[in-house]
Short mmCIF file of C-alpha atoms in Angstrom, two decimals:
data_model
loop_
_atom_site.label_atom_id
_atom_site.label_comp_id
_atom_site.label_asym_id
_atom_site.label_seq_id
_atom_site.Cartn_x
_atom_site.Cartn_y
_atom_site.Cartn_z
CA UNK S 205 0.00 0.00 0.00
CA UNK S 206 3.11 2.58 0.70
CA UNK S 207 4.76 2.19 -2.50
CA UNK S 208 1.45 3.84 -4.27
CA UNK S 209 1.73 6.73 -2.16
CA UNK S 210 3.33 10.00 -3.18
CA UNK S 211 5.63 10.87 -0.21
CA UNK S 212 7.93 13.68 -0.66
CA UNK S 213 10.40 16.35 1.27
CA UNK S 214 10.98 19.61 0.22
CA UNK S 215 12.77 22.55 1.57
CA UNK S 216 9.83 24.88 1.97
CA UNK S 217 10.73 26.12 5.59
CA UNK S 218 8.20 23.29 7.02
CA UNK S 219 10.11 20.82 9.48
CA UNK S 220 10.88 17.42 7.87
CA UNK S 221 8.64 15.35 10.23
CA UNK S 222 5.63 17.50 9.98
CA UNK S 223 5.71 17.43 6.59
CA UNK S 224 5.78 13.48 6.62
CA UNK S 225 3.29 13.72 9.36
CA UNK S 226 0.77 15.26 7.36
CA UNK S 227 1.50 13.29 4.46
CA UNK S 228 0.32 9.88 6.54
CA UNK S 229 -1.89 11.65 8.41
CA UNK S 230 -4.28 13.01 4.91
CA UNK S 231 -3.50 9.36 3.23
CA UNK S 232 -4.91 7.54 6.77
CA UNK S 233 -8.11 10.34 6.25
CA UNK S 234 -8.72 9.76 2.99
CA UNK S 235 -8.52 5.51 3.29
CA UNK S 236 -5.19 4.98 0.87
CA UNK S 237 -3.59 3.78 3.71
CA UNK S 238 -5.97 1.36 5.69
CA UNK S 239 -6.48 -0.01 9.17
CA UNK S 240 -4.06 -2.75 9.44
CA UNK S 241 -1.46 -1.58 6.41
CA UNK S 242 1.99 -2.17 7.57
CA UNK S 243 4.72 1.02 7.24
CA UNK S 244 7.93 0.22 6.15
CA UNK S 245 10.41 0.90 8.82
CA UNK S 246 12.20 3.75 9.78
CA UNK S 247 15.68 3.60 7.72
CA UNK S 248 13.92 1.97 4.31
CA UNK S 249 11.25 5.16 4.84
CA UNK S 250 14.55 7.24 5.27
CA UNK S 251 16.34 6.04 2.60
CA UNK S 252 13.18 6.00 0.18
CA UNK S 253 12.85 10.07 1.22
CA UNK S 254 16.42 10.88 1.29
CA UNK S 255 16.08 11.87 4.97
CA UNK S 256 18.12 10.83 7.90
CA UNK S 257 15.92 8.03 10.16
CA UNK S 258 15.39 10.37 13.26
CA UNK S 259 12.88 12.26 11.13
CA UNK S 260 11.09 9.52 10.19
CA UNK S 261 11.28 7.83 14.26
CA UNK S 262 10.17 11.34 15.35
CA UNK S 263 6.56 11.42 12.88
CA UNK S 264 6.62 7.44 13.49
CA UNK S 265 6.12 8.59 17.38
CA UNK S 266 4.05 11.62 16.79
CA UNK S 267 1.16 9.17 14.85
CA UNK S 268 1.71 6.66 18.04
CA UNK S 269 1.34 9.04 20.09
CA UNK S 270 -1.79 10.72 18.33
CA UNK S 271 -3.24 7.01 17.84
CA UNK S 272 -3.08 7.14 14.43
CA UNK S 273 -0.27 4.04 14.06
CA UNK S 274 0.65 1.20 16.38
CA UNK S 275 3.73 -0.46 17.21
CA UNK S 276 4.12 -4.02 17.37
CA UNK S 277 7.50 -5.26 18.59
CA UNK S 278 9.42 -7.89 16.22
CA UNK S 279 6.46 -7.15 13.78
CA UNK S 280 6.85 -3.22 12.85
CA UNK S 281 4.47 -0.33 12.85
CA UNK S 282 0.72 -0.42 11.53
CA UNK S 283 -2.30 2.04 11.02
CA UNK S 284 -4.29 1.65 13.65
CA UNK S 285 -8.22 1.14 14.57
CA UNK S 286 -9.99 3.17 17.20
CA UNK S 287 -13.01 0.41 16.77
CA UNK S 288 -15.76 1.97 19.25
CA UNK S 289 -16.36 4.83 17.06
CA UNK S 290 -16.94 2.96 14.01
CA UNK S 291 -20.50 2.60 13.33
CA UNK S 292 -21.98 -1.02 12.21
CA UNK S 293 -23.17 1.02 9.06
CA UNK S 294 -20.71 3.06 7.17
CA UNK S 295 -21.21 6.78 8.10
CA UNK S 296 -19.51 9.67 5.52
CA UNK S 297 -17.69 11.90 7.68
CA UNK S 298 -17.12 14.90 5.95
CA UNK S 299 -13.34 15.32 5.94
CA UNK S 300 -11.58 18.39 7.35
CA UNK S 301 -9.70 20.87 4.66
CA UNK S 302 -6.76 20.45 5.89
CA UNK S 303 -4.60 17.61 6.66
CA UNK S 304 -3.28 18.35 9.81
CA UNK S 305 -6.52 17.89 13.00
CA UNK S 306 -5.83 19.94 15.92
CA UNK S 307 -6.35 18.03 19.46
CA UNK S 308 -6.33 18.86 22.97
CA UNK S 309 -2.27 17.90 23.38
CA UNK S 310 -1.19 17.06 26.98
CA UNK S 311 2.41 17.76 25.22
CA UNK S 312 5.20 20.53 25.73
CA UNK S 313 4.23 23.58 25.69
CA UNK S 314 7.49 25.12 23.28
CA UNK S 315 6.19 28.36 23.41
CA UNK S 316 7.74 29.27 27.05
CA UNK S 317 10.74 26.93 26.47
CA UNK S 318 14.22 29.05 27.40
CA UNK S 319 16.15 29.44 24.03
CA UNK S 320 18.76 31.26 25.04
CA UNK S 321 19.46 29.20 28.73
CA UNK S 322 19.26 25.78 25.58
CA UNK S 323 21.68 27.77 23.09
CA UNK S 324 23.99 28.50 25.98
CA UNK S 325 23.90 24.73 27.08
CA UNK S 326 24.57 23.44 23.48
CA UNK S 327 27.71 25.78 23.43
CA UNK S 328 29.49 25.00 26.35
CA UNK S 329 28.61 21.20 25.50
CA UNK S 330 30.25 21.39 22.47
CA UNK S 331 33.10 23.20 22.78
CA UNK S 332 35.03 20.24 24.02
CA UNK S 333 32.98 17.26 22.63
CA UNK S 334 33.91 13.44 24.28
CA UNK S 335 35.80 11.56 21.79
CA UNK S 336 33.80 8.76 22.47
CA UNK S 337 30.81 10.50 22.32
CA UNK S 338 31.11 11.50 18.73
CA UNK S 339 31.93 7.52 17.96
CA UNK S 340 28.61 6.56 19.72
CA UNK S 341 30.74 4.04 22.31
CA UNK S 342 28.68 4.91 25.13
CA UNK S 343 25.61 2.02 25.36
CA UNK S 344 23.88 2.62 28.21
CA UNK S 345 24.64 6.73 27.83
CA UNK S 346 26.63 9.58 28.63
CA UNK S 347 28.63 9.43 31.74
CA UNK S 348 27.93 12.45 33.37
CA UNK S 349 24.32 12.76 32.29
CA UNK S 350 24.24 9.12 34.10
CA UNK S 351 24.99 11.05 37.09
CA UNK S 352 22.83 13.97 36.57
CA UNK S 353 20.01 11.95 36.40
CA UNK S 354 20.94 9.98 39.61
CA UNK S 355 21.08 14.03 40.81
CA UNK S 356 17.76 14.80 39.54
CA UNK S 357 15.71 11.94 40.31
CA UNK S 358 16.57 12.28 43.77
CA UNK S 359 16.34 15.83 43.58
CA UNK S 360 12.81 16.06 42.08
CA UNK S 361 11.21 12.77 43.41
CA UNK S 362 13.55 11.15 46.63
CA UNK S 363 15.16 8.08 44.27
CA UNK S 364 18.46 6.80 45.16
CA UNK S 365 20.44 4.59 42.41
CA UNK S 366 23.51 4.40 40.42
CA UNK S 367 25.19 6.07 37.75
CA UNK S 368 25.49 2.47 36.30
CA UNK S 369 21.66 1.80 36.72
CA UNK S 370 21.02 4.27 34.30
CA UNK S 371 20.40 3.33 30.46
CA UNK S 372 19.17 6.34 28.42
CA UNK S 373 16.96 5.82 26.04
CA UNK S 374 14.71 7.23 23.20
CA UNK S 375 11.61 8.38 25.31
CA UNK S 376 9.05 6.09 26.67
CA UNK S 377 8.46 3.94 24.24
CA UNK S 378 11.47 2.96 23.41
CA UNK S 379 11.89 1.87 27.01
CA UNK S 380 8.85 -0.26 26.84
CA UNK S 381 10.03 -1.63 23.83
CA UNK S 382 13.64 -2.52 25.18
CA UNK S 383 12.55 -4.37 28.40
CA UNK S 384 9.71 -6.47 26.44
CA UNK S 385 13.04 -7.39 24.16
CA UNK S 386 15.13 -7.71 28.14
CA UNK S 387 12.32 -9.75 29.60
CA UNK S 388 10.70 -12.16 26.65
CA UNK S 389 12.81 -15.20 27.83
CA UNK S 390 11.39 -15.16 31.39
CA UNK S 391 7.84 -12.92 31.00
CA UNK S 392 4.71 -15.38 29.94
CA UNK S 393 2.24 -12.68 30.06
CA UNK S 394 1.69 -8.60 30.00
CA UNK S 395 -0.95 -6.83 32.61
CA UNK S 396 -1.71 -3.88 31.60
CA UNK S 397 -3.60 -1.32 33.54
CA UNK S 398 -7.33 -0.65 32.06
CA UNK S 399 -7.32 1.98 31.05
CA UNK S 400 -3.89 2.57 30.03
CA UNK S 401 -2.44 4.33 27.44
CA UNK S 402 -3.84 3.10 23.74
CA UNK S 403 -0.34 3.19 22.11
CA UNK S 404 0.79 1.34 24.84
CA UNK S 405 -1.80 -1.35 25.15
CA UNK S 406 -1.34 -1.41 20.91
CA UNK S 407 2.54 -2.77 21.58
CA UNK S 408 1.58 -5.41 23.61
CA UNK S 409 0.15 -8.82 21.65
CA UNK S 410 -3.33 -9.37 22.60
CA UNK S 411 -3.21 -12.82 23.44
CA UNK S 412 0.12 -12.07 26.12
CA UNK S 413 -2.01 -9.65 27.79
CA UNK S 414 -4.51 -9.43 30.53
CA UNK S 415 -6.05 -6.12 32.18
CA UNK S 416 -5.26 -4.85 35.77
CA UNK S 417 -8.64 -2.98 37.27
CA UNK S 418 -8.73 0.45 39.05
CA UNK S 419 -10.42 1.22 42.09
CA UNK S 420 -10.33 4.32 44.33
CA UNK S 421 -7.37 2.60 46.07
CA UNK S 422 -5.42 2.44 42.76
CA UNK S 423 -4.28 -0.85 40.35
CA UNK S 424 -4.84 -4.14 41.66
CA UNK S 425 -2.79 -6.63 41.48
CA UNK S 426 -3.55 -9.70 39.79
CA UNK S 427 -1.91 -13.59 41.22
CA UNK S 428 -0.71 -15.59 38.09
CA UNK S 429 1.35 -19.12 37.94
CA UNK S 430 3.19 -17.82 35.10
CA UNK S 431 5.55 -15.40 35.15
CA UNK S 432 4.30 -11.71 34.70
CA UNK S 433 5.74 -8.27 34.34
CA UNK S 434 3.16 -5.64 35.17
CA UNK S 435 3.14 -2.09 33.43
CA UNK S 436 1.96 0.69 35.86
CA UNK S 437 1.75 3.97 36.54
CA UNK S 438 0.84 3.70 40.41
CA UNK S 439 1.32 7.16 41.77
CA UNK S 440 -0.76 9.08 38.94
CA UNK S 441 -2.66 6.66 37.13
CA UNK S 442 -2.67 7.61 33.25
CA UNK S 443 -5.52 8.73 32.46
CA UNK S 444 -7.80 8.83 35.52
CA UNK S 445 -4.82 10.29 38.28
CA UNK S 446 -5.43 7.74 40.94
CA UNK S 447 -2.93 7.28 43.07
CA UNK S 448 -2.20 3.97 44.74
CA UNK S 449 -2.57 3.61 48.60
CA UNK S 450 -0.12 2.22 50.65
CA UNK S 451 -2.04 -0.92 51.22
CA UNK S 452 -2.31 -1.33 47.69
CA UNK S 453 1.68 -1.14 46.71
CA UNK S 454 1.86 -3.62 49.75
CA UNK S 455 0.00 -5.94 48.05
CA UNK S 456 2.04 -5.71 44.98
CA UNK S 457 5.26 -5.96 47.00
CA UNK S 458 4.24 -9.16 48.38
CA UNK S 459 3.25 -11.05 45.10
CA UNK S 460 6.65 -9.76 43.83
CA UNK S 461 8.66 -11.23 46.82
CA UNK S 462 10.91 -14.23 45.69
CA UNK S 463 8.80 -14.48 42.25
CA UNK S 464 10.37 -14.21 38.79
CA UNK S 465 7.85 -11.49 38.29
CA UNK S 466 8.55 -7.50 37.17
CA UNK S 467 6.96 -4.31 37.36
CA UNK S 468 7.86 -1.17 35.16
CA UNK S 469 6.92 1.57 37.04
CA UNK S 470 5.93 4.98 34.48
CA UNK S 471 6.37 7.96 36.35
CA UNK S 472 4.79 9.74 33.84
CA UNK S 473 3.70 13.41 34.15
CA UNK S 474 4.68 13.60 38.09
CA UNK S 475 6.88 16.65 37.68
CA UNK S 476 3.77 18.59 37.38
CA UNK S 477 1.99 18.34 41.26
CA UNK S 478 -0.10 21.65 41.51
CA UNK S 479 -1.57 20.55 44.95
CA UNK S 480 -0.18 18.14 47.55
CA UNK S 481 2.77 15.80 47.06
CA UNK S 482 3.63 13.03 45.41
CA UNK S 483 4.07 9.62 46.97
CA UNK S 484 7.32 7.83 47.02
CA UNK S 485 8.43 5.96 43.90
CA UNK S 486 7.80 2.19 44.34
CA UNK S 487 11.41 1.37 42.81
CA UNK S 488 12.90 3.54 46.00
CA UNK S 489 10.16 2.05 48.81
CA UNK S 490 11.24 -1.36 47.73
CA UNK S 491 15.28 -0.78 47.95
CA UNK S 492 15.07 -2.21 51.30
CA UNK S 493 12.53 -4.94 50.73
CA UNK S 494 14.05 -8.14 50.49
CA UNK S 495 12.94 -10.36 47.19
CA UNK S 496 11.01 -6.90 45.76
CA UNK S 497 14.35 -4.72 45.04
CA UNK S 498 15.62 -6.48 41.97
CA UNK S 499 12.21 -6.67 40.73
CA UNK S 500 10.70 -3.05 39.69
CA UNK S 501 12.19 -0.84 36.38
CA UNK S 502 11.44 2.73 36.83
CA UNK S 503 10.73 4.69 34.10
CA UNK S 504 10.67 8.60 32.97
CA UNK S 505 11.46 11.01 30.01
CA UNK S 506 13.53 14.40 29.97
CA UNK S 507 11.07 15.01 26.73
CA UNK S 508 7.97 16.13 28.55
CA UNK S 509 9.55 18.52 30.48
CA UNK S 510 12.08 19.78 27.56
CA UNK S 511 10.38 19.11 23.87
CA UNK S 512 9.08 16.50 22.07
CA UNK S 513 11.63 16.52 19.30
CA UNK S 514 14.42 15.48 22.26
CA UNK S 515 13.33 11.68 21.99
CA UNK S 516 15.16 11.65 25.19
CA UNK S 517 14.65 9.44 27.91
CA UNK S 518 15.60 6.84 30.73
CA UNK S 519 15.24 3.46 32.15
CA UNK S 520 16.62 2.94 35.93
CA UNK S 521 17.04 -0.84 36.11
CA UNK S 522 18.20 -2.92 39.50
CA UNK S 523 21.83 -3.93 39.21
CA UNK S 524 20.96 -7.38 38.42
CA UNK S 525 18.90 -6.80 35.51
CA UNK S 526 21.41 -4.61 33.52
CA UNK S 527 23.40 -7.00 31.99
CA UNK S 528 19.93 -8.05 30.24
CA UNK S 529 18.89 -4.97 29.54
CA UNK S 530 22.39 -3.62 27.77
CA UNK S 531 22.16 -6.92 25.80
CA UNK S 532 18.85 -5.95 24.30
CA UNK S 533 19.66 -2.86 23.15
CA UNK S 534 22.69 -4.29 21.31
CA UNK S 535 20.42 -6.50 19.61
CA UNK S 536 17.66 -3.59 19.04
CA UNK S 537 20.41 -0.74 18.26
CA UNK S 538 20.43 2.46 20.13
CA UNK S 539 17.69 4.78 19.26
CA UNK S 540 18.40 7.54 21.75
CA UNK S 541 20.64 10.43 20.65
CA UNK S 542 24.12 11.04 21.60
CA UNK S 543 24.69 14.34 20.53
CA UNK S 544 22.10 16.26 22.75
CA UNK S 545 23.32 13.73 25.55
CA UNK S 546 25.95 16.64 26.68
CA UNK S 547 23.67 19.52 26.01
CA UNK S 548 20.70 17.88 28.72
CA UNK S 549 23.87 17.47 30.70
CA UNK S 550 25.15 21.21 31.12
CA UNK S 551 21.08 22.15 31.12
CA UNK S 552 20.58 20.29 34.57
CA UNK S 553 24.06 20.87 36.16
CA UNK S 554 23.91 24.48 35.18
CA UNK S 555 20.41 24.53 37.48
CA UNK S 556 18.13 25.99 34.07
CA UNK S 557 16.79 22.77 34.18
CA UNK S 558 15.35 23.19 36.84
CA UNK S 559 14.46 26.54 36.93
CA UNK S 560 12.53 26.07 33.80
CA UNK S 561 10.61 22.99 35.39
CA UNK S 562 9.35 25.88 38.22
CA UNK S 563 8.32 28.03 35.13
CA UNK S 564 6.56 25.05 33.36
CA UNK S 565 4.89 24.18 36.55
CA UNK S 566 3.28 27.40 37.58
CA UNK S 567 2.22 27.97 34.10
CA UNK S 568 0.42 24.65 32.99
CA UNK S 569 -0.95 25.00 36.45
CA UNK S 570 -2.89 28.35 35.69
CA UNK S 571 -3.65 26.29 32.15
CA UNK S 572 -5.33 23.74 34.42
CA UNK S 573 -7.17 26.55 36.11
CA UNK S 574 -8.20 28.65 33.16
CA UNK S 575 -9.68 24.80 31.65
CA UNK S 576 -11.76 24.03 34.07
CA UNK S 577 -12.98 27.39 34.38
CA UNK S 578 -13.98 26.85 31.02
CA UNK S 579 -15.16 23.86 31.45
CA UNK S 580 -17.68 25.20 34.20
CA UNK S 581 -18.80 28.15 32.33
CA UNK S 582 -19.78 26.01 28.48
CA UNK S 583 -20.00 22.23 29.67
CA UNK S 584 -21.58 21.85 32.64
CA UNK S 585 -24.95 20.65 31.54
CA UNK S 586 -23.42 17.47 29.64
CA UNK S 587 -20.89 16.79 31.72
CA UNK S 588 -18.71 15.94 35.12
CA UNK S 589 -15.38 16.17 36.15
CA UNK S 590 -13.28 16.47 39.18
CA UNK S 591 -10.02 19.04 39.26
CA UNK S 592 -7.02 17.86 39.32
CA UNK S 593 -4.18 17.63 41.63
CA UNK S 594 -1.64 17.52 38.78
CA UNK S 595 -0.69 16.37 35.94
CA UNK S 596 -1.15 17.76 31.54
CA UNK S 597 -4.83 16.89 30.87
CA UNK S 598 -8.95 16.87 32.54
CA UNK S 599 -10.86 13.47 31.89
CA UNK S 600 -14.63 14.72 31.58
CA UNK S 601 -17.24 12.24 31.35
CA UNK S 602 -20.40 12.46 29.49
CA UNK S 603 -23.89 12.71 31.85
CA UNK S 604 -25.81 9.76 31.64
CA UNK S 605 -28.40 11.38 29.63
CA UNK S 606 -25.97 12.01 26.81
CA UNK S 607 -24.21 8.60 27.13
CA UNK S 608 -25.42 6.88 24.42
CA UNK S 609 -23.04 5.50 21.70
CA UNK S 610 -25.18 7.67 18.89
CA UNK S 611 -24.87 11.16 20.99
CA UNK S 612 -21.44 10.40 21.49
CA UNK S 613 -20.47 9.30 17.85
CA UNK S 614 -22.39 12.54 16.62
CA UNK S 615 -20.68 14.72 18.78
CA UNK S 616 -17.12 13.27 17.51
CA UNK S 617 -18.31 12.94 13.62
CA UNK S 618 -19.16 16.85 14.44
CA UNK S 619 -15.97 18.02 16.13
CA UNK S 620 -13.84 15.65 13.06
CA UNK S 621 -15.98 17.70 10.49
CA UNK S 622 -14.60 21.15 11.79
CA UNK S 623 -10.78 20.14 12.53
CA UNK S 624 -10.82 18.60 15.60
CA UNK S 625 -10.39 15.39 16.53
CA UNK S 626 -11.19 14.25 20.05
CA UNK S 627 -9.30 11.75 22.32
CA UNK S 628 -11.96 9.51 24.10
CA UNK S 629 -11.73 7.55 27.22
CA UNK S 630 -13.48 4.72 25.75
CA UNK S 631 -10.27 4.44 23.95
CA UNK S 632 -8.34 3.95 26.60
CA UNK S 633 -9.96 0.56 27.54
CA UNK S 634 -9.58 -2.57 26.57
CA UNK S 635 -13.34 -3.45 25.60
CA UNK S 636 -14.19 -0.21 24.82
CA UNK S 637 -18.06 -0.59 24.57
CA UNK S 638 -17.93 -1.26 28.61
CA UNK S 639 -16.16 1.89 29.37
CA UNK S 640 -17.51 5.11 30.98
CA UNK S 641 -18.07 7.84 28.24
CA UNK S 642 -15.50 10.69 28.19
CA UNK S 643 -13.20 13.02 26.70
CA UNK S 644 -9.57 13.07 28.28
CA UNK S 645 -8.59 16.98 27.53
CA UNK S 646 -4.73 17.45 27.23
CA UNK S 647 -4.53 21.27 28.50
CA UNK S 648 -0.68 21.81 28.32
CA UNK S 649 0.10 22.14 24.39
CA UNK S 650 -2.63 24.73 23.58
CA UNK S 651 -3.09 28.06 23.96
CA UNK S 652 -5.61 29.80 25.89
CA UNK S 653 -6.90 30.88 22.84
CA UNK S 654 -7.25 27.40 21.39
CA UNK S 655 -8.65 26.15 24.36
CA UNK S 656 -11.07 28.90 24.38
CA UNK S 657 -12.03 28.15 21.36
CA UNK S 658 -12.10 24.16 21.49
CA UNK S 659 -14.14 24.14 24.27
CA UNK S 660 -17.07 26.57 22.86
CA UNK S 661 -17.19 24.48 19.50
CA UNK S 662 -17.80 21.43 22.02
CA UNK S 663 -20.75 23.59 23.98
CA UNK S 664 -21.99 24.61 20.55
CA UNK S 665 -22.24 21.05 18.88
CA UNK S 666 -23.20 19.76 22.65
CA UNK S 667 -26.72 22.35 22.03
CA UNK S 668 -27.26 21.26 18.88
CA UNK S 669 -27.13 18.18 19.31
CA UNK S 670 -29.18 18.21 23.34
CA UNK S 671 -32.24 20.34 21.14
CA UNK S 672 -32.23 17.25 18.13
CA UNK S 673 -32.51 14.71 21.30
CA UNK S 674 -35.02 17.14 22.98
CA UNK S 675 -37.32 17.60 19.35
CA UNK S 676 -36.82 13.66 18.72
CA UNK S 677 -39.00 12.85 21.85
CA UNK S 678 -41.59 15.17 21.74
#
């Protein structure tokens, strides 16, 4: 199906990646490429462009991220189905004019990012560049942004490890990806939290899989006689921000106990805590637990704080499980890049890491704040929500009234129709037709004015389509 596409890159002042992005994105619109149609990967794509194969990685992870395309370890990355929205007879959704749908982003906000604090960084880094560092020798990463890291994370969230724990990596999933590869010759089967993340879930085979429920007192953990590894994110649950009790991570630590059994733990968006604290990381409450230590990955990314583009993030692994780990991503090749390795460096030792992080915070706080107030002010009479304590998005959920798959479909067929394309909780479960009805609104990439304006089409298409309800029962 890819070779009968017309892909091209020109210098016209676009970015490379977007440019591909849209490309995919208006050929997934319009049906040439098809639910199930296999890309090529990254370095044939490049070469076929004439691009190098971090532009390619980078719109690759954009349309993962956007739930567009799904990654399949071993197998290679597919256009992807968001089935509950599909009708059982074929609807014509008239198709935006332009390629490119705008969405409620929980990403960076670049806007506010500190360009000269970055350029200053990137000079002192490379004034004296590591030898070794420009030959790519380093596997696991760059020394001293090892130790940074070590610096930060028990700086930021009260984790103690080891330079040598540290393996940088390309971003999230790319650690995902590297300890499925690490733990396939132990790991029978995948649970999953439901909901989780959809590009997540779509990396995992279905069959190897089985879903973890959430309660009020956070994931539950699940007894199986095969050997498990468990992906969570226990102390903001993506998407509804639960956070695990203690009871419940004692629970966990006791099935993990002298098992062959693992747990990734996603910190996820936990740099951004508007109200209250965050709860200890389970990798640093179980570095005293007998049996439970060598058991639990931790996981994070520089890229949500810094920019997207970085593809720039980390795996903290127990000194037992390196070996494994390094092993895999000799097989896999390293995806994470060396050259802005130094730069991250001299940005957190220099302290405008962290300084921008205090920015970042204050600011997608008052984006939380100016949300919600819109939120009360258009939305109220169709649906719920509860504020936040953190975190880059809202999950709203639809009032019962409304919460029928026909309003609900409408609503989205409407919102496609005028450029904007929704993300749905439904989509975040693994049967989605049993799911709760709702919209999970990622608050920190727009602008007020976007948001402003996102949110009154919703209240708009929300009347319209309240009054047809309202005239089809009289």
């Amino acid at each position: 199906m890819i070779a009968s596409l017309t892909l091209s890159i020109e210098d016209n002042g676009t970015p490379r990646y977007e440019q591909l992005r849209q490309q995919l994105l208006s050929a997934i619109e319009q049906e040439r490429l098809k639910v199930g149609d296999k890309l090529p990967s990254s370095r044939a794509l490049a070469q076929m462009l004439g691009v190098s194969r971090s532009v390619v990685m980078q719109t690759y992870d954009q349309l993962i991220s956007e739930g567009l395309l799904v990654s399949q370890p071993k197998r290679g990355v597919f256009v992807a189905q968001q089935e509950w929205l599909h009708s059982p007879v074929a609807t014509v959704v008239p198709k935006p004019t332009t390629s490119s749908l705008q969405r409620f982003d929980s990403g960076v906000d670049v806007s506010v990012f500190p360009n000269k604090a970055w350029a200053a960084s990137m000079r002192r880094a490379w004034l004296n560049p590591d030898p070794r560092l420009l030959k790519g020798e380093y596997e696991a990463g760059y020394p001293p942004l090892q130790q940074a890291t070590c610096d930060y994370l028990y700086a930021l969230r009260g984790l103690e490890c080891e330079p040598e724990q540290i393996i940088l990596v390309a971003g999230n999933h790319d650690a995902v990806s590297l300890l499925q590869h690490a733990l396939s010759d132990t790991v029978q089967h995948w649970l999953l939290e439901n909901p989780t993340y959809p590009p997540l879930r779509a990396s995992f085979s279905a069959a190897r899989t089985q879903d973890l429920t959430i309660t009020e007192q956070g994931v539950q953990p699940l007894s199986l006689a095969q050997p498990w590894a468990a992906a969570l994110t226990p102390n903001r649950q993506y998407p509804l921000g639960v956070c695990a009790s203690s009871a419940t991570r004692e629970a966990w630590f006791s099935i993990l106990a002298d098992s062959h059994n693992f747990v990734i733990e996603d910190d996820y968006d936990n740099e951004f805590v508007y109200q209250g604290h965050v709860a200890k990381p389970w990798f640093q409450a179980a570095q005293h637990r007998q049996g439970v230590s060598e058991q639990i990955f931790y996981i994070g990314s520089f890229s949500k704080v810094l920019f997207r583009g970085l593809r720039l993030g980390f795996i903290v692994a127990p000194l037992s499980q390196v070996p494994r780990v390094l092993d895999s991503q000799k097989t896999l090749g390293l995806f994470a890049s060396q050259t802005l390795q130094p730069v991250v460096t001299d940005f957190l030792v220099s302290g405008a890491f962290y300084r921008h992080l205090n920015r970042m915070k204050r600011h997608y706080r008052s984006k939380r704040d100016y949300l919600l107030s819109l939120l009360e002010q258009c939305l109220s009479p169709w649906f719920t929500w509860q504020k936040p304590t953190g975190g880059m998005h809202v999950v709203i959920y639809v009032k019962t009234p409304f919460s029928d798959g026909d309003w609900c479909r409408e609503l989205n067929q409407h919102c496609l129709k005028n450029g904007l394309r929704l993300s749905w909780l439904q989509d975040h479960y693994g049967v989605a037709n049993a799911a709760p009805k709702g919209l999970v609104l990622g608050f920190t990439g727009p602008t007020e004015l976007q948001l402003d304006a996102w949110i009154k089409q919703l209240a708009d298409v929300c009347q319209t389509l309240a009054s047809k309800q309202s005239v089809e029962k009289i």
